[in-house]
Amino acid sequence: MNALMLASEGEMEPPLLPPLPELVIGLIAFAIVFFFLAKKLLPTINKSLDERREAIEGGMEKAEAAQAEAQQVLEDYRAQLADARHEASRLRQEAQEQGVALIADMRSEGQRQREEIIAAGHAQIEADRKAAAASLRQDVGKLAGDLAGRIVGESLTDATRQSRTVDRFLDDLEAKAADQKKAEATR
């Protein structure tokens, strides 16, 4: 009803516009709050944001520096590891070469000792053969002299003549044995 009455009076105010005194007071209050925010609160907020941005950027720079340092340490570690592997390979190669040389030395030493033992054995055999031949000559000479003395009926005591006869007989036997070996070797 009020609206009808107002409409009939002829002056009608728009329903969305506030009255002018309220509008002025609202604008003054807004200007004061805006001025206060612009002068006091906004610089503090901007300062906090700047500090935060600088902290973040500084942190990122520190992180990048730490990452670059970590990368350098990693490369140094890899280089040291490669050097250590190379050194280990070189040491292993040297050990193998030393082992081969040691084995060759031991073989040559064993060969030399074997040859010495064989030579000593041949020398001992030759000495034993000569001693046996000398002993055999004496024994055969004595037995032949005793046998000849029994056959003849008298004693043949001349040792030098007996020794020469036995030596000549044994030399003839050895010569025949050597000729027989030569004949067998040519066959």
mmCIF file of the C-alpha atoms, coordinates in Angstrom:
data_MODEL
# 
_entry.id   MODEL 
# 
loop_
_atom_site.group_PDB 
_atom_site.id 
_atom_site.type_symbol 
_atom_site.label_atom_id 
_atom_site.label_alt_id 
_atom_site.label_comp_id 
_atom_site.label_asym_id 
_atom_site.label_entity_id 
_atom_site.label_seq_id 
_atom_site.pdbx_PDB_ins_code 
_atom_site.Cartn_x 
_atom_site.Cartn_y 
_atom_site.Cartn_z 
_atom_site.occupancy 
_atom_site.B_iso_or_equiv 
_atom_site.pdbx_formal_charge 
_atom_site.auth_seq_id 
_atom_site.auth_comp_id 
_atom_site.auth_asym_id 
_atom_site.auth_atom_id 
_atom_site.pdbx_PDB_model_num 
ATOM 1   C CA . MET A 1 1   ? 0.000   0.000    0.000   1.00 0.00 ? 1   MET A CA 1 
ATOM 2   C CA . ASN A 1 2   ? 2.728   2.357    0.754   1.00 0.00 ? 2   ASN A CA 1 
ATOM 3   C CA . ALA A 1 3   ? 4.136   1.851    -2.668  1.00 0.00 ? 3   ALA A CA 1 
ATOM 4   C CA . LEU A 1 4   ? 0.793   2.671    -4.184  1.00 0.00 ? 4   LEU A CA 1 
ATOM 5   C CA . MET A 1 5   ? 0.546   5.765    -2.232  1.00 0.00 ? 5   MET A CA 1 
ATOM 6   C CA . LEU A 1 6   ? 3.933   6.879    -3.208  1.00 0.00 ? 6   LEU A CA 1 
ATOM 7   C CA . ALA A 1 7   ? 3.260   6.097    -6.820  1.00 0.00 ? 7   ALA A CA 1 
ATOM 8   C CA . SER A 1 8   ? 0.120   8.109    -6.758  1.00 0.00 ? 8   SER A CA 1 
ATOM 9   C CA . GLU A 1 9   ? 1.886   11.097   -5.313  1.00 0.00 ? 9   GLU A CA 1 
ATOM 10  C CA . GLY A 1 10  ? 4.023   11.182   -8.397  1.00 0.00 ? 10  GLY A CA 1 
ATOM 11  C CA . GLU A 1 11  ? 7.514   11.193   -6.975  1.00 0.00 ? 11  GLU A CA 1 
ATOM 12  C CA . MET A 1 12  ? 8.961   7.854    -6.947  1.00 0.00 ? 12  MET A CA 1 
ATOM 13  C CA . GLU A 1 13  ? 12.475  6.946    -5.824  1.00 0.00 ? 13  GLU A CA 1 
ATOM 14  C CA . PRO A 1 14  ? 14.299  4.026    -7.391  1.00 0.00 ? 14  PRO A CA 1 
ATOM 15  C CA . PRO A 1 15  ? 14.221  1.060    -5.069  1.00 0.00 ? 15  PRO A CA 1 
ATOM 16  C CA . LEU A 1 16  ? 17.915  0.122    -5.429  1.00 0.00 ? 16  LEU A CA 1 
ATOM 17  C CA . LEU A 1 17  ? 19.480  3.477    -4.673  1.00 0.00 ? 17  LEU A CA 1 
ATOM 18  C CA . PRO A 1 18  ? 20.134  4.169    -1.029  1.00 0.00 ? 18  PRO A CA 1 
ATOM 19  C CA . PRO A 1 19  ? 19.314  7.546    0.344   1.00 0.00 ? 19  PRO A CA 1 
ATOM 20  C CA . LEU A 1 20  ? 21.957  10.213   -0.289  1.00 0.00 ? 20  LEU A CA 1 
ATOM 21  C CA . PRO A 1 21  ? 23.117  10.749   3.335   1.00 0.00 ? 21  PRO A CA 1 
ATOM 22  C CA . GLU A 1 22  ? 23.777  7.027    3.715   1.00 0.00 ? 22  GLU A CA 1 
ATOM 23  C CA . LEU A 1 23  ? 25.640  7.007    0.423   1.00 0.00 ? 23  LEU A CA 1 
ATOM 24  C CA . VAL A 1 24  ? 27.909  9.870    1.517   1.00 0.00 ? 24  VAL A CA 1 
ATOM 25  C CA . ILE A 1 25  ? 28.644  8.305    4.912   1.00 0.00 ? 25  ILE A CA 1 
ATOM 26  C CA . GLY A 1 26  ? 29.350  4.981    3.230   1.00 0.00 ? 26  GLY A CA 1 
ATOM 27  C CA . LEU A 1 27  ? 31.745  6.608    0.756   1.00 0.00 ? 27  LEU A CA 1 
ATOM 28  C CA . ILE A 1 28  ? 33.597  8.470    3.569   1.00 0.00 ? 28  ILE A CA 1 
ATOM 29  C CA . ALA A 1 29  ? 33.879  5.259    5.625   1.00 0.00 ? 29  ALA A CA 1 
ATOM 30  C CA . PHE A 1 30  ? 35.113  3.374    2.557   1.00 0.00 ? 30  PHE A CA 1 
ATOM 31  C CA . ALA A 1 31  ? 37.715  6.080    1.853   1.00 0.00 ? 31  ALA A CA 1 
ATOM 32  C CA . ILE A 1 32  ? 38.981  5.921    5.461   1.00 0.00 ? 32  ILE A CA 1 
ATOM 33  C CA . VAL A 1 33  ? 39.223  2.121    5.407   1.00 0.00 ? 33  VAL A CA 1 
ATOM 34  C CA . PHE A 1 34  ? 40.857  2.230    1.953   1.00 0.00 ? 34  PHE A CA 1 
ATOM 35  C CA . PHE A 1 35  ? 43.338  4.880    3.088   1.00 0.00 ? 35  PHE A CA 1 
ATOM 36  C CA . PHE A 1 36  ? 44.129  2.895    6.260   1.00 0.00 ? 36  PHE A CA 1 
ATOM 37  C CA . LEU A 1 37  ? 44.581  -0.323   4.258   1.00 0.00 ? 37  LEU A CA 1 
ATOM 38  C CA . ALA A 1 38  ? 46.684  1.401    1.596   1.00 0.00 ? 38  ALA A CA 1 
ATOM 39  C CA . LYS A 1 39  ? 48.993  3.170    4.079   1.00 0.00 ? 39  LYS A CA 1 
ATOM 40  C CA . LYS A 1 40  ? 49.315  0.683    6.916   1.00 0.00 ? 40  LYS A CA 1 
ATOM 41  C CA . LEU A 1 41  ? 48.243  -2.837   6.046   1.00 0.00 ? 41  LEU A CA 1 
ATOM 42  C CA . LEU A 1 42  ? 49.199  -3.071   2.356   1.00 0.00 ? 42  LEU A CA 1 
ATOM 43  C CA . PRO A 1 43  ? 52.915  -2.159   2.904   1.00 0.00 ? 43  PRO A CA 1 
ATOM 44  C CA . THR A 1 44  ? 53.136  -4.740   5.672   1.00 0.00 ? 44  THR A CA 1 
ATOM 45  C CA . ILE A 1 45  ? 51.564  -7.366   3.429   1.00 0.00 ? 45  ILE A CA 1 
ATOM 46  C CA . ASN A 1 46  ? 53.856  -6.397   0.531   1.00 0.00 ? 46  ASN A CA 1 
ATOM 47  C CA . LYS A 1 47  ? 56.870  -6.496   2.847   1.00 0.00 ? 47  LYS A CA 1 
ATOM 48  C CA . SER A 1 48  ? 55.908  -9.981   4.062   1.00 0.00 ? 48  SER A CA 1 
ATOM 49  C CA . LEU A 1 49  ? 55.366  -11.149  0.487   1.00 0.00 ? 49  LEU A CA 1 
ATOM 50  C CA . ASP A 1 50  ? 58.744  -9.698   -0.590  1.00 0.00 ? 50  ASP A CA 1 
ATOM 51  C CA . GLU A 1 51  ? 60.508  -11.398  2.304   1.00 0.00 ? 51  GLU A CA 1 
ATOM 52  C CA . ARG A 1 52  ? 58.804  -14.663  1.471   1.00 0.00 ? 52  ARG A CA 1 
ATOM 53  C CA . ARG A 1 53  ? 59.718  -14.364  -2.222  1.00 0.00 ? 53  ARG A CA 1 
ATOM 54  C CA . GLU A 1 54  ? 63.348  -13.579  -1.312  1.00 0.00 ? 54  GLU A CA 1 
ATOM 55  C CA . ALA A 1 55  ? 63.424  -16.537  1.072   1.00 0.00 ? 55  ALA A CA 1 
ATOM 56  C CA . ILE A 1 56  ? 62.013  -18.816  -1.603  1.00 0.00 ? 56  ILE A CA 1 
ATOM 57  C CA . GLU A 1 57  ? 64.406  -17.516  -4.250  1.00 0.00 ? 57  GLU A CA 1 
ATOM 58  C CA . GLY A 1 58  ? 67.328  -17.757  -1.805  1.00 0.00 ? 58  GLY A CA 1 
ATOM 59  C CA . GLY A 1 59  ? 66.268  -21.288  -0.926  1.00 0.00 ? 59  GLY A CA 1 
ATOM 60  C CA . MET A 1 60  ? 66.068  -22.170  -4.598  1.00 0.00 ? 60  MET A CA 1 
ATOM 61  C CA . GLU A 1 61  ? 69.522  -20.688  -5.193  1.00 0.00 ? 61  GLU A CA 1 
ATOM 62  C CA . LYS A 1 62  ? 70.856  -22.633  -2.216  1.00 0.00 ? 62  LYS A CA 1 
ATOM 63  C CA . ALA A 1 63  ? 69.155  -25.772  -3.495  1.00 0.00 ? 63  ALA A CA 1 
ATOM 64  C CA . GLU A 1 64  ? 70.651  -25.231  -6.954  1.00 0.00 ? 64  GLU A CA 1 
ATOM 65  C CA . ALA A 1 65  ? 74.091  -24.638  -5.403  1.00 0.00 ? 65  ALA A CA 1 
ATOM 66  C CA . ALA A 1 66  ? 73.682  -27.758  -3.255  1.00 0.00 ? 66  ALA A CA 1 
ATOM 67  C CA . GLN A 1 67  ? 72.585  -29.726  -6.291  1.00 0.00 ? 67  GLN A CA 1 
ATOM 68  C CA . ALA A 1 68  ? 75.576  -28.477  -8.299  1.00 0.00 ? 68  ALA A CA 1 
ATOM 69  C CA . GLU A 1 69  ? 77.886  -29.388  -5.409  1.00 0.00 ? 69  GLU A CA 1 
ATOM 70  C CA . ALA A 1 70  ? 76.251  -32.816  -5.115  1.00 0.00 ? 70  ALA A CA 1 
ATOM 71  C CA . GLN A 1 71  ? 76.706  -33.321  -8.854  1.00 0.00 ? 71  GLN A CA 1 
ATOM 72  C CA . GLN A 1 72  ? 80.388  -32.374  -8.530  1.00 0.00 ? 72  GLN A CA 1 
ATOM 73  C CA . VAL A 1 73  ? 80.831  -34.762  -5.589  1.00 0.00 ? 73  VAL A CA 1 
ATOM 74  C CA . LEU A 1 74  ? 79.120  -37.501  -7.610  1.00 0.00 ? 74  LEU A CA 1 
ATOM 75  C CA . GLU A 1 75  ? 81.433  -36.890  -10.559 1.00 0.00 ? 75  GLU A CA 1 
ATOM 76  C CA . ASP A 1 76  ? 84.468  -36.924  -8.230  1.00 0.00 ? 76  ASP A CA 1 
ATOM 77  C CA . TYR A 1 77  ? 83.218  -40.171  -6.686  1.00 0.00 ? 77  TYR A CA 1 
ATOM 78  C CA . ARG A 1 78  ? 82.730  -41.736  -10.108 1.00 0.00 ? 78  ARG A CA 1 
ATOM 79  C CA . ALA A 1 79  ? 86.221  -40.609  -11.153 1.00 0.00 ? 79  ALA A CA 1 
ATOM 80  C CA . GLN A 1 80  ? 87.714  -42.058  -7.966  1.00 0.00 ? 80  GLN A CA 1 
ATOM 81  C CA . LEU A 1 81  ? 85.766  -45.270  -8.485  1.00 0.00 ? 81  LEU A CA 1 
ATOM 82  C CA . ALA A 1 82  ? 87.021  -45.531  -12.061 1.00 0.00 ? 82  ALA A CA 1 
ATOM 83  C CA . ASP A 1 83  ? 90.586  -44.892  -10.848 1.00 0.00 ? 83  ASP A CA 1 
ATOM 84  C CA . ALA A 1 84  ? 90.177  -47.530  -8.135  1.00 0.00 ? 84  ALA A CA 1 
ATOM 85  C CA . ARG A 1 85  ? 88.857  -50.050  -10.665 1.00 0.00 ? 85  ARG A CA 1 
ATOM 86  C CA . HIS A 1 86  ? 91.732  -49.241  -13.002 1.00 0.00 ? 86  HIS A CA 1 
ATOM 87  C CA . GLU A 1 87  ? 94.239  -49.625  -10.164 1.00 0.00 ? 87  GLU A CA 1 
ATOM 88  C CA . ALA A 1 88  ? 92.644  -52.921  -9.102  1.00 0.00 ? 88  ALA A CA 1 
ATOM 89  C CA . SER A 1 89  ? 92.805  -54.161  -12.677 1.00 0.00 ? 89  SER A CA 1 
ATOM 90  C CA . ARG A 1 90  ? 96.453  -53.119  -12.926 1.00 0.00 ? 90  ARG A CA 1 
ATOM 91  C CA . LEU A 1 91  ? 97.288  -54.839  -9.623  1.00 0.00 ? 91  LEU A CA 1 
ATOM 92  C CA . ARG A 1 92  ? 95.448  -57.976  -10.726 1.00 0.00 ? 92  ARG A CA 1 
ATOM 93  C CA . GLN A 1 93  ? 97.377  -57.961  -14.015 1.00 0.00 ? 93  GLN A CA 1 
ATOM 94  C CA . GLU A 1 94  ? 100.685 -57.495  -12.161 1.00 0.00 ? 94  GLU A CA 1 
ATOM 95  C CA . ALA A 1 95  ? 99.796  -60.332  -9.792  1.00 0.00 ? 95  ALA A CA 1 
ATOM 96  C CA . GLN A 1 96  ? 99.004  -62.601  -12.737 1.00 0.00 ? 96  GLN A CA 1 
ATOM 97  C CA . GLU A 1 97  ? 102.279 -61.674  -14.418 1.00 0.00 ? 97  GLU A CA 1 
ATOM 98  C CA . GLN A 1 98  ? 104.194 -62.263  -11.198 1.00 0.00 ? 98  GLN A CA 1 
ATOM 99  C CA . GLY A 1 99  ? 102.397 -65.590  -10.776 1.00 0.00 ? 99  GLY A CA 1 
ATOM 100 C CA . VAL A 1 100 ? 103.332 -66.656  -14.303 1.00 0.00 ? 100 VAL A CA 1 
ATOM 101 C CA . ALA A 1 101 ? 106.934 -65.568  -13.711 1.00 0.00 ? 101 ALA A CA 1 
ATOM 102 C CA . LEU A 1 102 ? 107.004 -67.390  -10.367 1.00 0.00 ? 102 LEU A CA 1 
ATOM 103 C CA . ILE A 1 103 ? 105.616 -70.543  -11.955 1.00 0.00 ? 103 ILE A CA 1 
ATOM 104 C CA . ALA A 1 104 ? 108.209 -70.321  -14.733 1.00 0.00 ? 104 ALA A CA 1 
ATOM 105 C CA . ASP A 1 105 ? 110.980 -69.810  -12.155 1.00 0.00 ? 105 ASP A CA 1 
ATOM 106 C CA . MET A 1 106 ? 109.742 -72.745  -10.105 1.00 0.00 ? 106 MET A CA 1 
ATOM 107 C CA . ARG A 1 107 ? 109.578 -74.942  -13.200 1.00 0.00 ? 107 ARG A CA 1 
ATOM 108 C CA . SER A 1 108 ? 113.086 -73.995  -14.274 1.00 0.00 ? 108 SER A CA 1 
ATOM 109 C CA . GLU A 1 109 ? 114.343 -74.548  -10.713 1.00 0.00 ? 109 GLU A CA 1 
ATOM 110 C CA . GLY A 1 110 ? 112.581 -77.921  -10.605 1.00 0.00 ? 110 GLY A CA 1 
ATOM 111 C CA . GLN A 1 111 ? 114.037 -78.812  -14.010 1.00 0.00 ? 111 GLN A CA 1 
ATOM 112 C CA . ARG A 1 112 ? 117.516 -77.807  -12.826 1.00 0.00 ? 112 ARG A CA 1 
ATOM 113 C CA . GLN A 1 113 ? 117.151 -79.849  -9.625  1.00 0.00 ? 113 GLN A CA 1 
ATOM 114 C CA . ARG A 1 114 ? 115.851 -82.802  -11.610 1.00 0.00 ? 114 ARG A CA 1 
ATOM 115 C CA . GLU A 1 115 ? 118.808 -82.619  -13.962 1.00 0.00 ? 115 GLU A CA 1 
ATOM 116 C CA . GLU A 1 116 ? 121.190 -82.383  -10.992 1.00 0.00 ? 116 GLU A CA 1 
ATOM 117 C CA . ILE A 1 117 ? 119.561 -85.417  -9.380  1.00 0.00 ? 117 ILE A CA 1 
ATOM 118 C CA . ILE A 1 118 ? 119.706 -87.347  -12.647 1.00 0.00 ? 118 ILE A CA 1 
ATOM 119 C CA . ALA A 1 119 ? 123.362 -86.340  -13.175 1.00 0.00 ? 119 ALA A CA 1 
ATOM 120 C CA . ALA A 1 120 ? 124.186 -87.297  -9.588  1.00 0.00 ? 120 ALA A CA 1 
ATOM 121 C CA . GLY A 1 121 ? 122.368 -90.609  -10.105 1.00 0.00 ? 121 GLY A CA 1 
ATOM 122 C CA . HIS A 1 122 ? 124.280 -91.305  -13.327 1.00 0.00 ? 122 HIS A CA 1 
ATOM 123 C CA . ALA A 1 123 ? 127.546 -90.395  -11.613 1.00 0.00 ? 123 ALA A CA 1 
ATOM 124 C CA . GLN A 1 124 ? 126.690 -92.679  -8.690  1.00 0.00 ? 124 GLN A CA 1 
ATOM 125 C CA . ILE A 1 125 ? 125.702 -95.494  -11.057 1.00 0.00 ? 125 ILE A CA 1 
ATOM 126 C CA . GLU A 1 126 ? 128.930 -95.031  -13.020 1.00 0.00 ? 126 GLU A CA 1 
ATOM 127 C CA . ALA A 1 127 ? 130.977 -95.012  -9.802  1.00 0.00 ? 127 ALA A CA 1 
ATOM 128 C CA . ASP A 1 128 ? 129.152 -98.112  -8.578  1.00 0.00 ? 128 ASP A CA 1 
ATOM 129 C CA . ARG A 1 129 ? 129.675 -99.799  -11.953 1.00 0.00 ? 129 ARG A CA 1 
ATOM 130 C CA . LYS A 1 130 ? 133.399 -99.013  -11.887 1.00 0.00 ? 130 LYS A CA 1 
ATOM 131 C CA . ALA A 1 131 ? 133.694 -100.213 -8.301  1.00 0.00 ? 131 ALA A CA 1 
ATOM 132 C CA . ALA A 1 132 ? 131.778 -103.390 -9.179  1.00 0.00 ? 132 ALA A CA 1 
ATOM 133 C CA . ALA A 1 133 ? 133.936 -103.921 -12.270 1.00 0.00 ? 133 ALA A CA 1 
ATOM 134 C CA . ALA A 1 134 ? 137.129 -103.466 -10.225 1.00 0.00 ? 134 ALA A CA 1 
ATOM 135 C CA . SER A 1 135 ? 135.858 -105.800 -7.536  1.00 0.00 ? 135 SER A CA 1 
ATOM 136 C CA . LEU A 1 136 ? 134.752 -108.265 -10.167 1.00 0.00 ? 136 LEU A CA 1 
ATOM 137 C CA . ARG A 1 137 ? 138.151 -108.125 -11.876 1.00 0.00 ? 137 ARG A CA 1 
ATOM 138 C CA . GLN A 1 138 ? 139.866 -108.866 -8.580  1.00 0.00 ? 138 GLN A CA 1 
ATOM 139 C CA . ASP A 1 139 ? 137.522 -111.679 -7.690  1.00 0.00 ? 139 ASP A CA 1 
ATOM 140 C CA . VAL A 1 140 ? 137.562 -113.169 -11.202 1.00 0.00 ? 140 VAL A CA 1 
ATOM 141 C CA . GLY A 1 141 ? 141.362 -112.866 -11.349 1.00 0.00 ? 141 GLY A CA 1 
ATOM 142 C CA . LYS A 1 142 ? 141.783 -114.593 -8.017  1.00 0.00 ? 142 LYS A CA 1 
ATOM 143 C CA . LEU A 1 143 ? 139.285 -117.322 -8.889  1.00 0.00 ? 143 LEU A CA 1 
ATOM 144 C CA . ALA A 1 144 ? 140.846 -117.782 -12.348 1.00 0.00 ? 144 ALA A CA 1 
ATOM 145 C CA . GLY A 1 145 ? 144.317 -117.990 -10.820 1.00 0.00 ? 145 GLY A CA 1 
ATOM 146 C CA . ASP A 1 146 ? 143.179 -120.523 -8.235  1.00 0.00 ? 146 ASP A CA 1 
ATOM 147 C CA . LEU A 1 147 ? 141.391 -122.537 -10.911 1.00 0.00 ? 147 LEU A CA 1 
ATOM 148 C CA . ALA A 1 148 ? 144.384 -122.429 -13.255 1.00 0.00 ? 148 ALA A CA 1 
ATOM 149 C CA . GLY A 1 149 ? 146.652 -123.446 -10.382 1.00 0.00 ? 149 GLY A CA 1 
ATOM 150 C CA . ARG A 1 150 ? 144.460 -126.446 -9.617  1.00 0.00 ? 150 ARG A CA 1 
ATOM 151 C CA . ILE A 1 151 ? 144.346 -127.437 -13.261 1.00 0.00 ? 151 ILE A CA 1 
ATOM 152 C CA . VAL A 1 152 ? 148.087 -127.080 -13.763 1.00 0.00 ? 152 VAL A CA 1 
ATOM 153 C CA . GLY A 1 153 ? 148.847 -128.481 -10.398 1.00 0.00 ? 153 GLY A CA 1 
ATOM 154 C CA . GLU A 1 154 ? 151.058 -125.655 -9.262  1.00 0.00 ? 154 GLU A CA 1 
ATOM 155 C CA . SER A 1 155 ? 150.417 -122.309 -7.757  1.00 0.00 ? 155 SER A CA 1 
ATOM 156 C CA . LEU A 1 156 ? 150.354 -119.262 -9.997  1.00 0.00 ? 156 LEU A CA 1 
ATOM 157 C CA . THR A 1 157 ? 151.232 -116.639 -7.468  1.00 0.00 ? 157 THR A CA 1 
ATOM 158 C CA . ASP A 1 158 ? 152.563 -113.943 -9.728  1.00 0.00 ? 158 ASP A CA 1 
ATOM 159 C CA . ALA A 1 159 ? 149.904 -111.276 -9.120  1.00 0.00 ? 159 ALA A CA 1 
ATOM 160 C CA . THR A 1 160 ? 150.931 -108.906 -11.879 1.00 0.00 ? 160 THR A CA 1 
ATOM 161 C CA . ARG A 1 161 ? 150.912 -111.554 -14.567 1.00 0.00 ? 161 ARG A CA 1 
ATOM 162 C CA . GLN A 1 162 ? 147.656 -112.888 -13.241 1.00 0.00 ? 162 GLN A CA 1 
ATOM 163 C CA . SER A 1 163 ? 146.171 -109.367 -13.214 1.00 0.00 ? 163 SER A CA 1 
ATOM 164 C CA . ARG A 1 164 ? 147.300 -108.672 -16.795 1.00 0.00 ? 164 ARG A CA 1 
ATOM 165 C CA . THR A 1 165 ? 145.802 -111.911 -18.026 1.00 0.00 ? 165 THR A CA 1 
ATOM 166 C CA . VAL A 1 166 ? 142.460 -111.234 -16.324 1.00 0.00 ? 166 VAL A CA 1 
ATOM 167 C CA . ASP A 1 167 ? 142.412 -107.646 -17.586 1.00 0.00 ? 167 ASP A CA 1 
ATOM 168 C CA . ARG A 1 168 ? 143.084 -108.722 -21.136 1.00 0.00 ? 168 ARG A CA 1 
ATOM 169 C CA . PHE A 1 169 ? 140.356 -111.373 -20.918 1.00 0.00 ? 169 PHE A CA 1 
ATOM 170 C CA . LEU A 1 170 ? 137.802 -108.909 -19.523 1.00 0.00 ? 170 LEU A CA 1 
ATOM 171 C CA . ASP A 1 171 ? 138.762 -106.231 -22.089 1.00 0.00 ? 171 ASP A CA 1 
ATOM 172 C CA . ASP A 1 172 ? 138.144 -108.752 -24.838 1.00 0.00 ? 172 ASP A CA 1 
ATOM 173 C CA . LEU A 1 173 ? 134.739 -109.556 -23.346 1.00 0.00 ? 173 LEU A CA 1 
ATOM 174 C CA . GLU A 1 174 ? 133.843 -105.844 -23.159 1.00 0.00 ? 174 GLU A CA 1 
ATOM 175 C CA . ALA A 1 175 ? 134.948 -105.256 -26.758 1.00 0.00 ? 175 ALA A CA 1 
ATOM 176 C CA . LYS A 1 176 ? 132.807 -108.183 -27.939 1.00 0.00 ? 176 LYS A CA 1 
ATOM 177 C CA . ALA A 1 177 ? 129.815 -106.802 -26.004 1.00 0.00 ? 177 ALA A CA 1 
ATOM 178 C CA . ALA A 1 178 ? 130.321 -103.321 -27.537 1.00 0.00 ? 178 ALA A CA 1 
ATOM 179 C CA . ASP A 1 179 ? 130.551 -104.812 -31.051 1.00 0.00 ? 179 ASP A CA 1 
ATOM 180 C CA . GLN A 1 180 ? 127.391 -106.784 -30.429 1.00 0.00 ? 180 GLN A CA 1 
ATOM 181 C CA . LYS A 1 181 ? 125.543 -103.600 -29.306 1.00 0.00 ? 181 LYS A CA 1 
ATOM 182 C CA . LYS A 1 182 ? 126.698 -101.753 -32.435 1.00 0.00 ? 182 LYS A CA 1 
ATOM 183 C CA . ALA A 1 183 ? 125.486 -104.590 -34.633 1.00 0.00 ? 183 ALA A CA 1 
ATOM 184 C CA . GLU A 1 184 ? 122.083 -104.570 -32.927 1.00 0.00 ? 184 GLU A CA 1 
ATOM 185 C CA . ALA A 1 185 ? 121.836 -100.784 -33.263 1.00 0.00 ? 185 ALA A CA 1 
ATOM 186 C CA . THR A 1 186 ? 122.459 -100.875 -37.057 1.00 0.00 ? 186 THR A CA 1 
ATOM 187 C CA . ARG A 1 187 ? 119.698 -103.440 -37.596 1.00 0.00 ? 187 ARG A CA 1 
# 
